[in-house]
PDB file of C-alpha atoms in Angstrom:
ATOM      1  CA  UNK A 339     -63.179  72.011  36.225  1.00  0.00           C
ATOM      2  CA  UNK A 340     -61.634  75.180  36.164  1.00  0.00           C
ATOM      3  CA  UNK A 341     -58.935  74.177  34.397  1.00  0.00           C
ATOM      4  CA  UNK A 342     -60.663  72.739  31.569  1.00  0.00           C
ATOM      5  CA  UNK A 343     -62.968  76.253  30.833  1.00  0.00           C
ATOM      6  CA  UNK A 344     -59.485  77.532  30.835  1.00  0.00           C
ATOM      7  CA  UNK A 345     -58.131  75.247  28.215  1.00  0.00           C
ATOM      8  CA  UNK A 346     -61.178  75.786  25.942  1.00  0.00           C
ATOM      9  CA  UNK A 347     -61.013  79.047  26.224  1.00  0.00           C
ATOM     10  CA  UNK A 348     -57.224  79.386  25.169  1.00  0.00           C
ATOM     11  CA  UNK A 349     -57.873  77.081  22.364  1.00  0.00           C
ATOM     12  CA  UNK A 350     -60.669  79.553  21.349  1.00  0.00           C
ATOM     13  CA  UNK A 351     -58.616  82.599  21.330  1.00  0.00           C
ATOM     14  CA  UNK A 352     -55.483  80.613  19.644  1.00  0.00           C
ATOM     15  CA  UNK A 353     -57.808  79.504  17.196  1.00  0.00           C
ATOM     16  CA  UNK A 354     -59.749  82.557  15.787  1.00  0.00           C
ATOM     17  CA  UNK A 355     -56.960  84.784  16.705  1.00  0.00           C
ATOM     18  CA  UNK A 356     -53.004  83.061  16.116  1.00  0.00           C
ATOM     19  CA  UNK A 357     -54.014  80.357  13.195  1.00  0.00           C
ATOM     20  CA  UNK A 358     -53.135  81.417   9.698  1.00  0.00           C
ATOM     21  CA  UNK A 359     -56.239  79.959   7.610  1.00  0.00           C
ATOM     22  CA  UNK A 360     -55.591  79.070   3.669  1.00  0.00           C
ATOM     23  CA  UNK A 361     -58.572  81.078   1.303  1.00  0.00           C
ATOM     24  CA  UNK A 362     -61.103  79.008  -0.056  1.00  0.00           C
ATOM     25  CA  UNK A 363     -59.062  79.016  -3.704  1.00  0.00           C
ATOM     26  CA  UNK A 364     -55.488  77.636  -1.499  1.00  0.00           C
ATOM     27  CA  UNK A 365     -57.666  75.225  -0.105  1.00  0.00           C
ATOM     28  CA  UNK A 366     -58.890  74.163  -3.504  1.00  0.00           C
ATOM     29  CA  UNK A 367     -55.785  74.120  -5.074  1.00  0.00           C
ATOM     30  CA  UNK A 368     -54.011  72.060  -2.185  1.00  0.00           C
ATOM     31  CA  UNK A 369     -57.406  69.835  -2.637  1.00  0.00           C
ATOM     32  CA  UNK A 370     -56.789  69.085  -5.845  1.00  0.00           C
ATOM     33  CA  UNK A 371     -52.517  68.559  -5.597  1.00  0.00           C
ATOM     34  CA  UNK A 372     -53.935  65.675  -2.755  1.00  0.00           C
ATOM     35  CA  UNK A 373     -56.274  64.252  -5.456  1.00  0.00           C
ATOM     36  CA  UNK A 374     -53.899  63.801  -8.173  1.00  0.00           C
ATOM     37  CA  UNK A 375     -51.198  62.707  -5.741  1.00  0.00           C
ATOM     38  CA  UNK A 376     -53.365  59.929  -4.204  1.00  0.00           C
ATOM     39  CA  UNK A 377     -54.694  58.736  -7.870  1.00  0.00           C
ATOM     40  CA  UNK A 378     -50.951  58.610  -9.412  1.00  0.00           C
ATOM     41  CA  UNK A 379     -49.661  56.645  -6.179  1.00  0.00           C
ATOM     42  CA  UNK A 380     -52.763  54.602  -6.830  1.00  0.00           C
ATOM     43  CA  UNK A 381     -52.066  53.740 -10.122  1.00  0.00           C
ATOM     44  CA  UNK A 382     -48.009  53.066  -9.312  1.00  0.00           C
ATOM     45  CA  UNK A 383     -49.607  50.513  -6.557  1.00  0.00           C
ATOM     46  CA  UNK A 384     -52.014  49.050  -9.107  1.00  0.00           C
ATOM     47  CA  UNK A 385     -48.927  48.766 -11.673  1.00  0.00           C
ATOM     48  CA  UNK A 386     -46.941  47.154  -8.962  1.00  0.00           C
ATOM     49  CA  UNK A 387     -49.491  44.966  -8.223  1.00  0.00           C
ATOM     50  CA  UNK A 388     -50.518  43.509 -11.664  1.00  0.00           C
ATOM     51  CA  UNK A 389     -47.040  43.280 -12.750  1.00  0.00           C
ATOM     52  CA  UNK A 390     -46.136  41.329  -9.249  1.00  0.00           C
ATOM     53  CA  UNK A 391     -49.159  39.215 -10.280  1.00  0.00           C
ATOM     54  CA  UNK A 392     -48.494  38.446 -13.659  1.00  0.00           C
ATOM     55  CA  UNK A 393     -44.661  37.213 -12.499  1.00  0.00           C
ATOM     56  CA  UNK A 394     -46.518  34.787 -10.043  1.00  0.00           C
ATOM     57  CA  UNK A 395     -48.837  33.208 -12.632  1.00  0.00           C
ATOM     58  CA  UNK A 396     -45.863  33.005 -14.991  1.00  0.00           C
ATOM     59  CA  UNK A 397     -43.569  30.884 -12.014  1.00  0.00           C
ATOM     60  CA  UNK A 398     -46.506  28.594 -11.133  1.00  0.00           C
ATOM     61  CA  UNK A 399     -47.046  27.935 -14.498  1.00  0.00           C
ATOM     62  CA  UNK A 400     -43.629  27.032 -15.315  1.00  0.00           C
ATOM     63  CA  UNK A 401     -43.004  24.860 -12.050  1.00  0.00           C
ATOM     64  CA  UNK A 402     -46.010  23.272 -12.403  1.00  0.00           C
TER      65      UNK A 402
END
């Protein structure tokens, strides 16, 4: 058990004393580089998808 007060304690001092923490306007702006990231990769996806749709309904329709 020793051990483990040991490790929490080193992850204590590591933590409030050897970790570099953004300010609260990095943290926004990284935040905010994330959001429009994830909504243009979502809308690549959704592109993707429709256009991989529309080739499918265009196929059937032509075999069938």
């Amino acid at each position: 058990m020793a051990g483990f007060a040991e490790y929490i304690k080193e992850s204590y001092i590591e933590l409030s004393e050897k970790v570099t923490w953004p300010t609260w306007s990095e943290l926004q702006n990284s935040a905010v580089i994330t959001l429009v990231a994830s909504l243009i990769i979502a809308l690549i996806i959704l592109a993707m998808d429709e256009s991989a749709g529309n080739l499918l309904k265009l196929m059937y329709k032509s075999f069938a």
